[in-house]
mmCIF file of C-alpha atoms in Angstrom:
data_model
loop_
_atom_site.group_PDB
_atom_site.id
_atom_site.type_symbol
_atom_site.label_atom_id
_atom_site.label_comp_id
_atom_site.label_asym_id
_atom_site.label_seq_id
_atom_site.Cartn_x
_atom_site.Cartn_y
_atom_site.Cartn_z
ATOM 1 C CA UNK A 1 0.019 0.088 -0.256
ATOM 2 C CA UNK A 2 1.334 3.300 -0.866
ATOM 3 C CA UNK A 3 -0.290 6.773 0.487
ATOM 4 C CA UNK A 4 0.222 10.251 -1.516
ATOM 5 C CA UNK A 5 -0.162 13.667 0.522
ATOM 6 C CA UNK A 6 -2.862 16.047 -1.472
ATOM 7 C CA UNK A 7 -2.990 19.583 -1.212
ATOM 8 C CA UNK A 8 -4.396 19.541 2.295
ATOM 9 C CA UNK A 9 -1.396 17.164 3.925
ATOM 10 C CA UNK A 10 -4.290 15.233 6.162
ATOM 11 C CA UNK A 11 -6.042 13.782 3.776
ATOM 12 C CA UNK A 12 -4.152 10.897 1.584
ATOM 13 C CA UNK A 13 -4.551 8.987 -1.511
ATOM 14 C CA UNK A 14 -4.002 5.551 -0.941
ATOM 15 C CA UNK A 15 -3.129 3.436 -3.443
ATOM 16 C CA UNK A 16 -3.314 -0.502 -3.125
ATOM 17 C CA UNK A 17 -1.512 -3.349 -5.002
ATOM 18 C CA UNK A 18 -3.498 -5.435 -7.602
ATOM 19 C CA UNK A 19 -2.625 -8.915 -8.300
ATOM 20 C CA UNK A 20 -4.029 -9.885 -11.989
ATOM 21 C CA UNK A 21 -3.828 -12.935 -13.552
ATOM 22 C CA UNK A 22 -6.325 -14.659 -16.212
ATOM 23 C CA UNK A 23 -9.023 -14.677 -14.004
ATOM 24 C CA UNK A 24 -9.030 -10.741 -13.172
ATOM 25 C CA UNK A 25 -7.436 -9.082 -10.215
ATOM 26 C CA UNK A 26 -7.458 -9.659 -6.377
ATOM 27 C CA UNK A 27 -6.322 -6.290 -4.146
ATOM 28 C CA UNK A 28 -6.481 -5.713 -0.612
ATOM 29 C CA UNK A 29 -8.413 -2.579 0.012
ATOM 30 C CA UNK A 30 -8.246 -2.226 4.157
ATOM 31 C CA UNK A 31 -5.602 -3.956 6.424
ATOM 32 C CA UNK A 32 -5.467 -2.304 9.463
ATOM 33 C CA UNK A 33 -1.771 -2.849 10.507
ATOM 34 C CA UNK A 34 -0.697 -1.428 6.861
ATOM 35 C CA UNK A 35 -2.891 1.448 7.302
ATOM 36 C CA UNK A 36 -1.390 2.010 10.551
ATOM 37 C CA UNK A 37 1.689 1.898 9.565
ATOM 38 C CA UNK A 38 1.103 4.384 6.899
ATOM 39 C CA UNK A 39 -0.199 6.855 9.675
ATOM 40 C CA UNK A 40 -4.023 5.909 9.145
ATOM 41 C CA UNK A 41 -4.802 4.944 12.874
ATOM 42 C CA UNK A 42 -8.489 5.359 12.954
ATOM 43 C CA UNK A 43 -10.767 2.476 14.261
ATOM 44 C CA UNK A 44 -13.184 2.401 11.564
ATOM 45 C CA UNK A 45 -16.694 1.045 12.704
ATOM 46 C CA UNK A 46 -19.557 1.046 9.879
ATOM 47 C CA UNK A 47 -19.187 0.354 6.129
ATOM 48 C CA UNK A 48 -21.783 2.534 3.518
ATOM 49 C CA UNK A 49 -22.630 1.809 0.747
ATOM 50 C CA UNK A 50 -24.539 4.584 -1.964
ATOM 51 C CA UNK A 51 -25.206 3.510 -5.603
ATOM 52 C CA UNK A 52 -25.982 6.833 -8.148
ATOM 53 C CA UNK A 53 -28.023 5.750 -10.919
ATOM 54 C CA UNK A 54 -27.593 9.317 -12.744
ATOM 55 C CA UNK A 55 -24.339 11.326 -14.287
ATOM 56 C CA UNK A 56 -24.608 14.485 -12.178
ATOM 57 C CA UNK A 57 -25.314 13.097 -8.730
ATOM 58 C CA UNK A 58 -24.176 15.620 -6.057
ATOM 59 C CA UNK A 59 -24.047 13.813 -2.774
ATOM 60 C CA UNK A 60 -22.363 16.222 0.131
ATOM 61 C CA UNK A 61 -21.081 18.048 1.467
ATOM 62 C CA UNK A 62 -21.388 16.122 4.715
ATOM 63 C CA UNK A 63 -19.771 15.739 8.406
ATOM 64 C CA UNK A 64 -20.490 15.366 12.005
ATOM 65 C CA UNK A 65 -20.000 17.249 14.741
ATOM 66 C CA UNK A 66 -17.995 15.798 17.865
ATOM 67 C CA UNK A 67 -18.184 13.317 19.748
ATOM 68 C CA UNK A 68 -19.423 11.743 16.655
ATOM 69 C CA UNK A 69 -17.137 13.469 13.915
ATOM 70 C CA UNK A 70 -15.942 11.039 11.359
ATOM 71 C CA UNK A 71 -12.840 10.044 9.472
ATOM 72 C CA UNK A 72 -13.785 8.319 6.063
ATOM 73 C CA UNK A 73 -12.234 5.828 4.063
ATOM 74 C CA UNK A 74 -13.587 5.959 0.706
ATOM 75 C CA UNK A 75 -13.667 3.698 -2.835
ATOM 76 C CA UNK A 76 -15.431 3.196 -5.739
ATOM 77 C CA UNK A 77 -16.105 -0.269 -7.188
ATOM 78 C CA UNK A 78 -18.013 0.578 -9.929
ATOM 79 C CA UNK A 79 -18.068 4.014 -12.218
ATOM 80 C CA UNK A 80 -16.593 7.425 -11.460
ATOM 81 C CA UNK A 81 -16.458 10.314 -8.928
ATOM 82 C CA UNK A 82 -14.953 13.751 -8.392
ATOM 83 C CA UNK A 83 -14.587 13.222 -4.786
ATOM 84 C CA UNK A 84 -14.469 16.331 -2.599
ATOM 85 C CA UNK A 85 -13.205 17.042 0.850
ATOM 86 C CA UNK A 86 -13.315 20.610 2.820
ATOM 87 C CA UNK A 87 -10.992 21.239 5.447
ATOM 88 C CA UNK A 88 -13.837 22.591 8.579
ATOM 89 C CA UNK A 89 -11.329 22.958 11.362
ATOM 90 C CA UNK A 90 -11.072 26.416 12.657
ATOM 91 C CA UNK A 91 -7.498 26.349 13.684
ATOM 92 C CA UNK A 92 -6.184 25.309 10.517
ATOM 93 C CA UNK A 93 -4.257 27.176 8.209
ATOM 94 C CA UNK A 94 -5.895 25.267 5.476
ATOM 95 C CA UNK A 95 -9.617 26.128 6.712
ATOM 96 C CA UNK A 96 -11.947 26.789 4.121
ATOM 97 C CA UNK A 97 -9.767 24.817 1.432
ATOM 98 C CA UNK A 98 -10.990 21.594 -0.315
ATOM 99 C CA UNK A 99 -9.381 19.195 -2.247
ATOM 100 C CA UNK A 100 -10.848 17.173 -5.143
ATOM 101 C CA UNK A 101 -9.246 13.746 -6.489
ATOM 102 C CA UNK A 102 -11.155 11.666 -8.957
ATOM 103 C CA UNK A 103 -12.096 7.979 -8.264
ATOM 104 C CA UNK A 104 -12.895 5.209 -10.022
ATOM 105 C CA UNK A 105 -13.301 1.549 -10.822
ATOM 106 C CA UNK A 106 -10.326 1.737 -13.192
ATOM 107 C CA UNK A 107 -7.532 3.613 -10.989
ATOM 108 C CA UNK A 108 -8.492 1.648 -7.768
ATOM 109 C CA UNK A 109 -7.629 4.652 -5.456
ATOM 110 C CA UNK A 110 -9.014 5.110 -2.154
ATOM 111 C CA UNK A 111 -9.159 8.806 -0.771
ATOM 112 C CA UNK A 112 -8.595 8.762 3.413
ATOM 113 C CA UNK A 113 -10.473 12.684 4.736
ATOM 114 C CA UNK A 114 -10.207 12.541 8.187
ATOM 115 C CA UNK A 115 -12.282 14.166 11.041
ATOM 116 C CA UNK A 116 -13.429 17.962 10.676
ATOM 117 C CA UNK A 117 -14.056 17.845 7.020
ATOM 118 C CA UNK A 118 -16.864 17.922 5.044
ATOM 119 C CA UNK A 119 -16.877 15.380 2.543
ATOM 120 C CA UNK A 120 -18.908 14.625 -1.187
ATOM 121 C CA UNK A 121 -18.701 13.573 -4.384
ATOM 122 C CA UNK A 122 -20.405 13.942 -8.064
ATOM 123 C CA UNK A 123 -20.993 11.007 -10.470
ATOM 124 C CA UNK A 124 -19.126 11.220 -13.319
ATOM 125 C CA UNK A 125 -20.625 7.813 -14.588
ATOM 126 C CA UNK A 126 -23.957 6.079 -14.485
ATOM 127 C CA UNK A 127 -25.076 3.511 -11.834
ATOM 128 C CA UNK A 128 -21.699 4.483 -9.784
ATOM 129 C CA UNK A 129 -21.168 3.088 -6.664
ATOM 130 C CA UNK A 130 -19.365 4.428 -3.918
ATOM 131 C CA UNK A 131 -18.229 2.425 -0.601
ATOM 132 C CA UNK A 132 -16.656 4.363 2.494
ATOM 133 C CA UNK A 133 -15.731 3.255 5.865
ATOM 134 C CA UNK A 134 -16.482 5.462 8.592
ATOM 135 C CA UNK A 135 -14.850 5.993 11.956
ATOM 136 C CA UNK A 136 -17.796 6.959 13.612
ATOM 137 C CA UNK A 137 -21.480 5.603 13.783
ATOM 138 C CA UNK A 138 -23.909 7.786 12.139
ATOM 139 C CA UNK A 139 -25.505 10.549 14.350
ATOM 140 C CA UNK A 140 -28.694 12.139 13.304
ATOM 141 C CA UNK A 141 -28.132 15.091 16.157
ATOM 142 C CA UNK A 142 -24.510 15.433 15.015
ATOM 143 C CA UNK A 143 -25.315 15.342 11.484
ATOM 144 C CA UNK A 144 -24.162 18.349 9.231
ATOM 145 C CA UNK A 145 -23.833 19.427 5.620
ATOM 146 C CA UNK A 146 -22.075 22.484 4.341
ATOM 147 C CA UNK A 147 -23.824 24.075 0.860
ATOM 148 C CA UNK A 148 -22.232 22.376 -1.774
ATOM 149 C CA UNK A 149 -22.226 25.265 -4.274
ATOM 150 C CA UNK A 150 -20.951 27.621 -1.759
ATOM 151 C CA UNK A 151 -18.944 30.376 -4.318
ATOM 152 C CA UNK A 152 -16.195 30.671 -1.484
ATOM 153 C CA UNK A 153 -14.833 26.931 -1.461
ATOM 154 C CA UNK A 154 -14.260 27.559 -5.134
ATOM 155 C CA UNK A 155 -15.344 23.929 -5.979
ATOM 156 C CA UNK A 156 -14.742 23.092 -9.400
ATOM 157 C CA UNK A 157 -17.688 20.619 -9.445
ATOM 158 C CA UNK A 158 -18.153 18.904 -13.008
ATOM 159 C CA UNK A 159 -22.038 19.546 -13.627
ATOM 160 C CA UNK A 160 -23.973 23.172 -13.540
ATOM 161 C CA UNK A 161 -25.918 23.770 -10.360
ATOM 162 C CA UNK A 162 -28.856 23.441 -12.608
ATOM 163 C CA UNK A 163 -28.439 20.042 -14.078
ATOM 164 C CA UNK A 164 -27.146 18.447 -10.703
ATOM 165 C CA UNK A 165 -29.279 15.682 -8.629
ATOM 166 C CA UNK A 166 -29.367 16.392 -5.034
ATOM 167 C CA UNK A 167 -31.549 15.019 -2.141
ATOM 168 C CA UNK A 168 -33.670 17.767 -0.688
ATOM 169 C CA UNK A 169 -31.742 17.580 2.417
ATOM 170 C CA UNK A 170 -28.766 18.069 0.711
ATOM 171 C CA UNK A 171 -30.203 21.223 -0.954
ATOM 172 C CA UNK A 172 -30.746 23.457 2.173
ATOM 173 C CA UNK A 173 -27.417 23.128 3.652
ATOM 174 C CA UNK A 174 -25.706 26.515 4.972
ATOM 175 C CA UNK A 175 -22.819 28.167 3.407
ATOM 176 C CA UNK A 176 -19.448 28.010 5.312
ATOM 177 C CA UNK A 177 -19.804 31.456 7.059
ATOM 178 C CA UNK A 178 -22.924 30.413 8.280
ATOM 179 C CA UNK A 179 -21.286 27.448 9.944
ATOM 180 C CA UNK A 180 -18.180 28.938 11.165
ATOM 181 C CA UNK A 181 -19.413 28.835 15.034
ATOM 182 C CA UNK A 182 -20.636 25.383 14.730
ATOM 183 C CA UNK A 183 -17.184 23.667 13.839
ATOM 184 C CA UNK A 184 -14.585 21.690 15.053
#
């Protein structure tokens, strides 16, 4: 396994080795000891899967407040996404900045998003399936969101706002400036 720092040093791209033969391939997507050796020591407590049937589906930007703040390990098993992480740690020198990484079934990369970041993605292919591990269980009272299209974030979404497919909940999240007092 290899990790690569992104423009936000705590957000990591994770690459695992794939062993290919005439049948296809095998890869180990998570190994606690290997991840710990790479500095990722979170204990993941839940696995989640989302299927988005249409291109331009935006999920996010989501996060949870402490004590249920979640680190995430995200990968795509079918399709392709633009994955986004936004630093919400007020004391961080990268507060309000984002990183965007393409994840796909072909590149088999994963992204590690630590607690204290909002996370979301946009599908680039139909029938995209995303799997991710989280380090804390879902808590409705700690669940929050950040407006995906907040111009202050400068995220280069691959879909125009009027064509984005969002849940009703994701259309109502506040902008970063309105969230500042509540953040990490």
